[in-house]
Amino acid sequence: VKKPWQDLRSDDPGYPEGMADAAEPGLRALVVEDERHIRELVALHLELDGWKAVTVGDGEAALKLAREQPFDLVVLDLMLPGLDGLTVLRALRRDGLGADVPVLLLTARREESDKVLGLETGADDYLTKPFGVRELVARARALTRRSRHSQRTDGPPVDAGRVARLGNVTIDPARRRVTVGDEAVELTGREFDLLYLLATHPGIVFSREALLARVWKGETFVTERNVDTLVKRIRRKIERDPAEPTLVLTVWGTGYKAADV
Ligand code: CA
């Protein structure tokens, strides 16, 4: 009998080049998975990559932990006993410490529709089981990447290297660093790419479709609602009042633009 973890491959040919540096030390990941062997395997490989991994086997425990402690990443299985992954994700996004944490969903192939729902609910990425652990580690890093040595395999969307300014927000693509006034704020890779794209084209309207093409680059299972979710999260990080945005503006019926300030 083949056990589930025996399907996990650690030698994916798709493992991106240039990812040899370890993850930043001290990054904390919460691994939520009821299948013990997958949970331990994921935690082990994250820890080998320099992460501190905290593991739980059910949704209630996950939610409690994520609300009490800061994490840099949540690896969330969709099919959990009790509170399922989507319910956990929705609850996480609603309040407190977990509202902005990057979430990587783990799904089974039969859960395709849940995957779409997951991305709409605010997950940042997903992996379908069986997945390669190196791919998981690569995705985990990509979701929290900020250092200048790191690079998305597909590169930032435009104008790599030029520092962009939007009101009191400075966006430095070389360091993948964003400051609001004097204060550094942490953006996920995709939040950064979207903000940078808009900020380097002040006043230019981008449709949701165009943003999907530029920021998500042909990924499947994303919809225009993913754009709205991402914009909301960016606003929470950079706008003085996210409910009355002055930097990333909605263009009704079309999409978004950066204020021409
Ligand atoms: Ca499961």
Coordinates of C-alpha atoms and ligand atoms in Angstrom, one line a residue:
V1 CA 0.0 0.0 0.0
K2 CA 1.4 3.3 -1.0
K3 CA 1.3 5.9 1.8
P4 CA 0.4 9.5 0.9
W5 CA 3.8 11.0 1.7
Q6 CA 5.5 8.5 -0.6
D7 CA 4.1 10.5 -3.5
L8 CA 5.9 13.7 -2.4
R9 CA 8.8 14.3 -4.6
S10 CA 11.9 16.3 -3.5
D11 CA 13.5 16.6 -6.9
D12 CA 11.1 18.7 -8.9
P13 CA 12.7 19.7 -12.2
G14 CA 10.8 22.9 -11.9
Y15 CA 12.7 24.0 -8.9
P16 CA 13.7 27.6 -9.6
E17 CA 17.3 28.6 -10.3
G18 CA 19.0 31.1 -8.0
M19 CA 17.2 30.0 -4.9
A20 CA 20.3 28.6 -3.1
D21 CA 20.2 31.1 -0.3
A22 CA 18.5 30.0 2.8
A23 CA 15.3 31.7 3.9
E24 CA 15.8 34.7 6.2
P25 CA 16.5 33.4 9.6
G26 CA 13.7 33.6 12.2
L27 CA 10.8 33.4 9.7
R28 CA 7.9 31.6 11.4
A29 CA 5.6 29.2 9.6
L30 CA 2.4 27.7 10.8
V31 CA 1.7 24.3 9.2
V32 CA -1.9 23.2 9.4
E33 CA -2.4 19.6 8.2
D34 CA -4.2 16.7 9.7
E35 CA -2.1 14.0 7.9
R36 CA 0.7 13.6 10.3
H37 CA 3.3 12.5 7.8
I38 CA 2.7 15.3 5.4
R39 CA 2.7 17.8 8.3
E40 CA 6.0 16.5 9.6
L41 CA 7.6 16.4 6.2
V42 CA 6.5 20.0 5.4
A43 CA 7.8 21.2 8.8
L44 CA 11.1 19.3 8.4
H45 CA 11.8 20.8 5.1
L46 CA 10.9 24.3 6.1
E47 CA 13.2 24.0 9.1
L48 CA 16.0 22.7 6.9
D49 CA 15.5 25.9 5.0
G50 CA 15.9 28.0 8.1
W51 CA 12.3 28.5 9.1
K52 CA 10.8 28.0 12.6
A53 CA 7.8 25.7 11.9
V54 CA 4.9 25.3 14.3
T55 CA 2.6 22.4 13.4
V56 CA -1.1 21.7 14.2
G57 CA -3.5 19.1 13.0
D58 CA -6.9 20.8 13.1
G59 CA -8.5 24.1 12.2
E60 CA -9.5 25.3 15.7
A61 CA -6.0 25.0 17.0
A62 CA -4.7 26.7 13.9
L63 CA -7.0 29.7 14.3
K64 CA -6.2 30.0 18.0
L65 CA -2.5 30.0 17.3
A66 CA -2.7 32.4 14.3
R67 CA -4.7 34.9 16.4
E68 CA -2.2 34.7 19.3
Q69 CA 1.2 34.6 17.6
P70 CA 2.7 36.4 14.6
F71 CA 3.5 34.1 11.6
D72 CA 5.3 34.9 8.3
L73 CA 3.5 32.2 6.5
V74 CA 0.6 29.8 7.0
V75 CA 0.6 26.5 5.1
L76 CA -3.0 25.4 5.2
D77 CA -4.5 22.1 4.1
L78 CA -8.0 22.5 2.8
M79 CA -9.5 19.2 4.0
L80 CA -9.3 19.3 7.8
P81 CA -11.5 17.7 10.4
G82 CA -13.8 20.1 12.2
L83 CA -13.2 23.6 10.8
D84 CA -12.1 23.1 7.2
G85 CA -9.3 25.1 5.6
L86 CA -11.6 27.6 3.9
T87 CA -13.4 28.4 7.1
V88 CA -10.0 28.9 8.8
L89 CA -8.8 31.1 6.0
R90 CA -12.0 33.3 6.1
A91 CA -11.7 33.7 9.8
L92 CA -8.0 34.5 9.6
R93 CA -8.6 37.2 7.0
R94 CA -11.3 38.8 9.0
D95 CA -9.4 39.9 12.0
G96 CA -6.2 40.5 13.9
L97 CA -2.7 39.1 13.5
G98 CA -3.5 36.8 10.6
A99 CA -5.3 39.2 8.4
D100 CA -2.2 39.8 6.2
V101 CA -0.2 36.7 6.6
P102 CA 0.6 34.9 3.3
V103 CA -1.3 31.7 3.0
L104 CA -0.2 28.7 0.9
L105 CA -3.1 26.2 0.4
L106 CA -2.5 22.5 0.1
T107 CA -5.2 20.9 -1.9
A108 CA -6.1 17.5 -3.4
R109 CA -6.8 17.3 -7.1
R110 CA -10.5 16.6 -6.5
E111 CA -10.8 19.9 -4.6
E112 CA -10.3 22.2 -7.7
S113 CA -13.4 24.3 -7.0
D114 CA -12.3 24.8 -3.4
K115 CA -9.0 26.0 -4.7
V116 CA -10.7 28.8 -6.7
L117 CA -12.8 29.7 -3.6
G118 CA -9.6 29.7 -1.6
L119 CA -7.9 32.1 -3.8
E120 CA -10.9 34.3 -3.8
T121 CA -11.0 34.1 0.0
G122 CA -7.5 35.5 0.1
A123 CA -5.0 32.7 -0.2
D124 CA -1.8 33.7 -1.9
D125 CA -0.8 30.5 -3.6
Y126 CA -1.6 26.8 -3.6
L127 CA 0.0 23.5 -4.2
T128 CA -1.8 20.3 -5.3
K129 CA -1.0 17.1 -3.6
P130 CA 1.3 15.3 -4.3
F131 CA 3.7 18.1 -4.4
G132 CA 7.5 18.3 -4.2
V133 CA 8.9 19.6 -1.0
R134 CA 11.5 21.7 -2.8
E135 CA 8.7 23.4 -4.7
L136 CA 6.9 24.0 -1.4
V137 CA 10.0 25.6 0.1
A138 CA 10.5 27.7 -3.0
R139 CA 6.8 28.9 -2.9
A140 CA 7.1 29.6 0.8
R141 CA 10.1 31.8 0.2
A142 CA 8.5 33.5 -2.7
L143 CA 5.6 34.5 -0.5
T144 CA 7.8 36.2 2.1
R145 CA 10.6 37.4 -0.1
R146 CA 12.1 40.8 0.6
S147 CA 15.8 40.5 0.3
R148 CA 17.7 42.0 -2.6
H149 CA 19.3 38.6 -3.4
S150 CA 16.0 37.0 -4.1
Q151 CA 14.3 37.1 -7.4
R152 CA 11.0 35.9 -8.7
T153 CA 11.7 33.4 -11.4
D154 CA 9.6 35.5 -13.8
G155 CA 11.1 38.8 -12.6
P156 CA 9.3 41.9 -11.3
P157 CA 6.7 43.2 -13.7
V158 CA 8.3 46.4 -15.0
D159 CA 11.2 48.8 -14.6
A160 CA 13.3 46.7 -12.3
G161 CA 15.6 48.9 -10.3
R162 CA 13.8 52.2 -10.3
V163 CA 12.6 53.4 -6.9
A164 CA 8.9 54.5 -7.2
R165 CA 7.2 57.0 -5.0
L166 CA 3.5 57.3 -4.3
G167 CA 2.5 60.0 -1.9
N168 CA 4.5 59.2 1.3
V169 CA 5.1 55.6 0.1
T170 CA 8.5 54.6 -1.3
I171 CA 8.8 51.4 -3.2
D172 CA 12.3 50.0 -3.7
P173 CA 12.4 47.1 -6.1
A174 CA 16.1 46.2 -5.6
R175 CA 15.5 45.6 -1.9
R176 CA 11.8 44.8 -2.4
R177 CA 11.2 47.2 0.4
V178 CA 8.3 49.5 1.0
T179 CA 8.2 52.4 3.5
V180 CA 5.3 54.6 4.5
G181 CA 6.9 57.8 5.8
D182 CA 9.8 56.5 7.8
E183 CA 8.2 53.2 8.6
A184 CA 9.0 50.0 6.8
V185 CA 5.9 47.9 5.9
E186 CA 6.0 44.2 4.9
L187 CA 4.4 43.3 1.6
T188 CA 4.0 39.8 0.2
G189 CA 5.7 39.3 -3.2
R190 CA 2.4 39.7 -5.1
E191 CA 1.3 42.7 -3.1
F192 CA 4.7 44.3 -3.9
D193 CA 4.4 43.5 -7.6
L194 CA 0.9 45.0 -7.9
L195 CA 1.8 48.1 -6.0
Y196 CA 5.0 48.6 -7.9
L197 CA 3.3 48.2 -11.2
L198 CA 0.6 50.8 -10.3
A199 CA 3.1 53.2 -8.7
T200 CA 5.4 53.3 -11.7
H201 CA 2.4 54.3 -13.9
P202 CA 0.7 57.0 -11.9
G203 CA -2.7 58.0 -13.3
I204 CA -2.8 55.1 -15.7
V205 CA -5.8 52.8 -15.3
F206 CA -5.2 49.1 -15.3
S207 CA -8.1 46.8 -15.8
R208 CA -8.4 43.8 -13.4
E209 CA -7.7 41.6 -16.4
A210 CA -4.5 43.4 -17.2
L211 CA -3.4 43.2 -13.5
L212 CA -4.1 39.5 -13.5
A213 CA -1.9 39.1 -16.6
R214 CA 0.9 41.3 -15.3
V215 CA 1.0 40.2 -11.6
W216 CA -0.3 36.6 -11.7
K217 CA 1.3 35.9 -15.1
G218 CA -0.9 33.2 -16.6
E219 CA -1.5 31.3 -13.4
T220 CA -4.7 29.2 -13.6
F221 CA -7.4 29.4 -11.0
V222 CA -7.3 33.1 -10.4
T223 CA -10.2 35.4 -11.0
E224 CA -10.7 39.2 -11.1
R225 CA -11.7 39.0 -7.4
N226 CA -8.2 38.1 -6.5
V227 CA -7.2 41.5 -7.7
D228 CA -9.8 43.2 -5.4
T229 CA -8.6 41.1 -2.5
L230 CA -5.0 42.0 -3.1
V231 CA -5.7 45.7 -3.5
K232 CA -7.6 45.6 -0.2
R233 CA -4.7 44.1 1.6
I234 CA -2.3 46.6 0.1
R235 CA -4.5 49.5 1.2
R236 CA -4.6 48.2 4.7
K237 CA -0.8 48.4 4.7
I238 CA -0.2 51.8 3.0
E239 CA -3.3 54.0 3.2
R240 CA -3.9 56.3 6.1
D241 CA -7.6 55.3 5.9
P242 CA -8.0 52.1 3.9
A243 CA -11.8 52.9 3.6
E244 CA -11.0 56.2 1.9
P245 CA -8.0 55.4 -0.2
T246 CA -5.9 58.3 -1.6
L247 CA -3.0 56.3 -3.2
V248 CA -4.4 53.2 -4.8
L249 CA -7.7 54.3 -6.4
T250 CA -10.6 52.3 -7.7
V251 CA -11.8 53.3 -11.2
W252 CA -15.4 52.2 -11.2
G253 CA -16.3 49.6 -13.7
T254 CA -12.7 49.3 -14.9
G255 CA -10.0 48.6 -12.4
Y256 CA -7.4 50.5 -10.5
K257 CA -4.8 53.2 -10.8
A258 CA -2.2 54.9 -8.6
A259 CA -3.0 58.4 -7.7
D260 CA -1.2 60.9 -9.8
V261 CA 0.3 62.8 -6.9
Ligands
CA1 CA -6.3 16.8 5.0

